Amino acid sequence: MDELNRIAFLLERQLAPSYRVEAFRRAARALVEVDVAAVAAAGRLRSVPGVGERIESIVRDVLDGGRSEYRLRLEEEVGQQAQSPLQAALRGDLHVHTIWSDGGAEMIEMVETAIDLGHEYVAITDHSPSLKIARGLSIERLEEQFLLVEDVQRQVGDRIRILTGSETDILLDGSLDWPEDHLRRLDIVVGSVHNKLRIPPDEMTPRLVEAMQNPYLDILGHPTGRMGGKARSSYDHELVFAAAAHFGVALEINSRPERLDLQPDLVRLATSLGCNFVISTDAHAPGQMMWQGNGVAIAEEAGLDQDRILNALSADDLLAARGRP
Ligand SMILES: [Zn+2]
Ligand SMILES: [Zn+2]
């Protein structure tokens, strides 16, 4: 019974009393001596030495489908224990896509996953109109999505707070891709460069500095366009990061394995200039919301102080920290 041995192992990791651990190993040894399926079918599992009510129900779960609820819960508890203190301090994810733009799952699935991960809040940040290739929302679709957020919030109750959001394109002139009225209504505005991201530094620097001055921009998404180990946008980092610090725009540490942007050297530079940060997953599917540890590793390597990470704040403090007019 691998399942029972695994449970014993997980209990050991949790430093459970050894008699509890040994009870699972003893039952596992006894069960290998019998035809478990046949004994279970005959309703006689409890006649096997060491098998009580709990172990019987675990064995039945395994026979039904492979894994017991009890083991899954332990795996989760042990997984959380293994988190670094910084990861454990993060309270939400501020960059998440759904099927409304180029994500692969419905909003409710992303929100349920955020709940499972223990988040207190999640911002839904689908793409803006210009990014047609990623099915950026129209104004009408954004209006509809505001209603869906309310609806999903009703469904999940107070288990999590859903923030409205957008990953809006930073256009060539540095403006954002929504009218001011809509920017104002979004809880979280992530601004990212997706088009013309390789323009010369003497054009990219003023473009980004212009964006930083937009009072509704909260976060600069994947700041250097890094992909596959290489930054794709070049600009005067000092000038842009100083503008971000001055105008209260946080820099995103993007946890996607192919991005990992910013890198630690730039995190250190931005820290020295007074910037704040967020650690986001940019998840396009539920499982990707578990990538936050990648961003945490960057922050730890850079020696980033938790005080500078806005998604370690409560939702209310986070919203207050945006520096909106
Ligand atoms: Zn993006
Ligand atoms: Zn994104």
CSV table of C-alpha atoms in Angstrom, one decimal, residues 200-325:
chain,number,residue,atom,x,y,z
A,200,PRO,CA,15.8,52.2,-29.8
A,201,PRO,CA,16.5,53.2,-26.2
A,202,ASP,CA,16.1,56.9,-27.0
A,203,GLU,CA,12.5,56.2,-27.9
A,204,MET,CA,11.7,53.5,-25.3
A,205,THR,CA,12.9,55.6,-22.4
A,206,PRO,CA,10.5,58.5,-23.0
A,207,ARG,CA,7.7,56.1,-23.9
A,208,LEU,CA,8.0,54.4,-20.5
A,209,VAL,CA,8.6,57.6,-18.6
A,210,GLU,CA,5.4,59.0,-20.1
A,211,ALA,CA,3.6,55.8,-19.0
A,212,MET,CA,4.9,56.1,-15.5
A,213,GLN,CA,3.3,59.6,-15.2
A,214,ASN,CA,-0.2,58.2,-15.9
A,215,PRO,CA,-1.9,58.5,-12.5
A,216,TYR,CA,-3.8,55.2,-13.0
A,217,LEU,CA,-0.9,53.0,-13.8
A,218,ASP,CA,-0.2,50.8,-10.8
A,219,ILE,CA,2.3,48.2,-12.0
A,220,LEU,CA,4.8,48.0,-14.9
A,221,GLY,CA,4.3,44.4,-16.2
A,222,HIS,CA,7.4,42.3,-17.2
A,223,PRO,CA,9.5,45.5,-17.3
A,224,THR,CA,12.2,44.5,-19.8
A,225,GLY,CA,10.2,42.1,-22.0
A,226,ARG,CA,12.7,39.4,-21.1
A,227,MET,CA,12.0,36.1,-22.9
A,228,GLY,CA,14.1,33.0,-23.0
A,229,GLY,CA,16.9,34.5,-21.0
A,230,LYS,CA,17.2,37.9,-22.9
A,231,ALA,CA,15.7,41.3,-22.3
A,232,ARG,CA,14.0,42.5,-25.5
A,233,SER,CA,13.5,46.1,-24.5
A,234,SER,CA,16.5,48.4,-23.9
A,235,TYR,CA,16.1,51.8,-22.2
A,236,ASP,CA,17.7,53.9,-19.5
A,237,HIS,CA,16.8,51.7,-16.5
A,238,GLU,CA,17.8,54.4,-14.0
A,239,LEU,CA,15.6,57.0,-15.5
A,240,VAL,CA,12.6,54.8,-15.9
A,241,PHE,CA,12.9,53.2,-12.4
A,242,ALA,CA,13.4,56.6,-10.8
A,243,ALA,CA,10.2,57.7,-12.6
A,244,ALA,CA,8.4,54.6,-11.3
A,245,ALA,CA,9.5,55.4,-7.8
A,246,HIS,CA,8.5,59.0,-8.1
A,247,PHE,CA,5.1,58.4,-9.6
A,248,GLY,CA,4.3,55.4,-7.4
A,249,VAL,CA,4.3,52.6,-10.0
A,250,ALA,CA,5.4,49.2,-8.7
A,251,LEU,CA,7.7,47.0,-10.8
A,252,GLU,CA,6.5,43.5,-11.5
A,253,ILE,CA,8.6,40.5,-10.9
A,254,ASN,CA,7.0,38.1,-13.4
A,255,SER,CA,7.2,34.5,-12.3
A,256,ARG,CA,6.7,32.8,-15.7
A,257,PRO,CA,9.6,30.5,-16.4
A,258,GLU,CA,10.3,32.0,-19.8
A,259,ARG,CA,10.1,35.6,-18.5
A,260,LEU,CA,11.6,35.9,-15.0
A,261,ASP,CA,11.6,39.6,-15.5
A,262,LEU,CA,13.0,41.6,-13.6
A,263,GLN,CA,16.3,39.8,-12.9
A,264,PRO,CA,18.0,40.3,-9.5
A,265,ASP,CA,20.6,42.9,-10.7
A,266,LEU,CA,17.7,45.2,-12.0
A,267,VAL,CA,15.7,44.5,-8.8
A,268,ARG,CA,18.7,45.8,-6.8
A,269,LEU,CA,19.1,48.9,-9.0
A,270,ALA,CA,15.3,49.6,-8.7
A,271,THR,CA,15.5,49.1,-5.0
A,272,SER,CA,18.3,51.6,-4.7
A,273,LEU,CA,16.1,54.1,-6.6
A,274,GLY,CA,13.2,53.6,-4.1
A,275,CYS,CA,10.9,51.4,-6.2
A,276,ASN,CA,8.2,49.1,-4.9
A,277,PHE,CA,7.5,45.7,-6.4
A,278,VAL,CA,4.9,43.0,-6.9
A,279,ILE,CA,5.5,39.3,-7.5
A,280,SER,CA,2.9,38.0,-10.0
A,281,THR,CA,2.4,34.8,-11.9
A,282,ASP,CA,0.9,36.1,-15.2
A,283,ALA,CA,-0.9,32.8,-15.1
A,284,HIS,CA,-2.9,31.8,-18.2
A,285,ALA,CA,-4.1,28.5,-16.7
A,286,PRO,CA,-4.9,27.4,-13.1
A,287,GLY,CA,-1.7,25.4,-12.5
A,288,GLN,CA,0.4,28.4,-13.5
A,289,MET,CA,-0.8,30.2,-10.4
A,290,MET,CA,1.7,28.0,-8.5
A,291,TRP,CA,4.6,29.7,-10.2
A,292,GLN,CA,4.9,32.5,-7.7
A,293,GLY,CA,7.8,30.7,-6.1
A,294,ASN,CA,9.9,31.6,-9.2
A,295,GLY,CA,9.4,35.3,-8.6
A,296,VAL,CA,10.1,34.8,-4.9
A,297,ALA,CA,13.4,33.2,-5.7
A,298,ILE,CA,14.4,36.3,-7.7
A,299,ALA,CA,13.4,38.6,-4.9
A,300,GLU,CA,15.3,36.5,-2.4
A,301,GLU,CA,18.4,36.4,-4.5
A,302,ALA,CA,18.2,40.2,-4.8
A,303,GLY,CA,17.8,40.6,-1.1
A,304,LEU,CA,14.5,42.4,-1.6
A,305,ASP,CA,12.8,43.5,1.6
A,306,GLN,CA,9.3,42.3,2.2
A,307,ASP,CA,8.2,45.9,3.0
A,308,ARG,CA,8.7,46.8,-0.7
A,309,ILE,CA,6.5,44.0,-2.0
A,310,LEU,CA,2.9,45.3,-2.4
A,311,ASN,CA,1.2,42.0,-2.7
A,312,ALA,CA,2.5,41.1,0.8
A,313,LEU,CA,-0.1,43.8,1.9
A,314,SER,CA,-3.7,43.3,2.7
A,315,ALA,CA,-6.1,44.2,-0.1
A,316,ASP,CA,-7.1,47.5,1.5
A,317,ASP,CA,-3.5,48.5,2.2
A,318,LEU,CA,-2.6,47.5,-1.3
A,319,LEU,CA,-5.3,49.6,-2.9
A,320,ALA,CA,-4.3,52.5,-0.6
A,321,ALA,CA,-0.7,52.1,-1.7
A,322,ARG,CA,-1.5,52.6,-5.4
A,323,GLY,CA,-1.1,56.3,-5.1
A,324,ARG,CA,-4.2,57.0,-7.2
A,325,PRO,CA,-5.6,60.6,-7.5
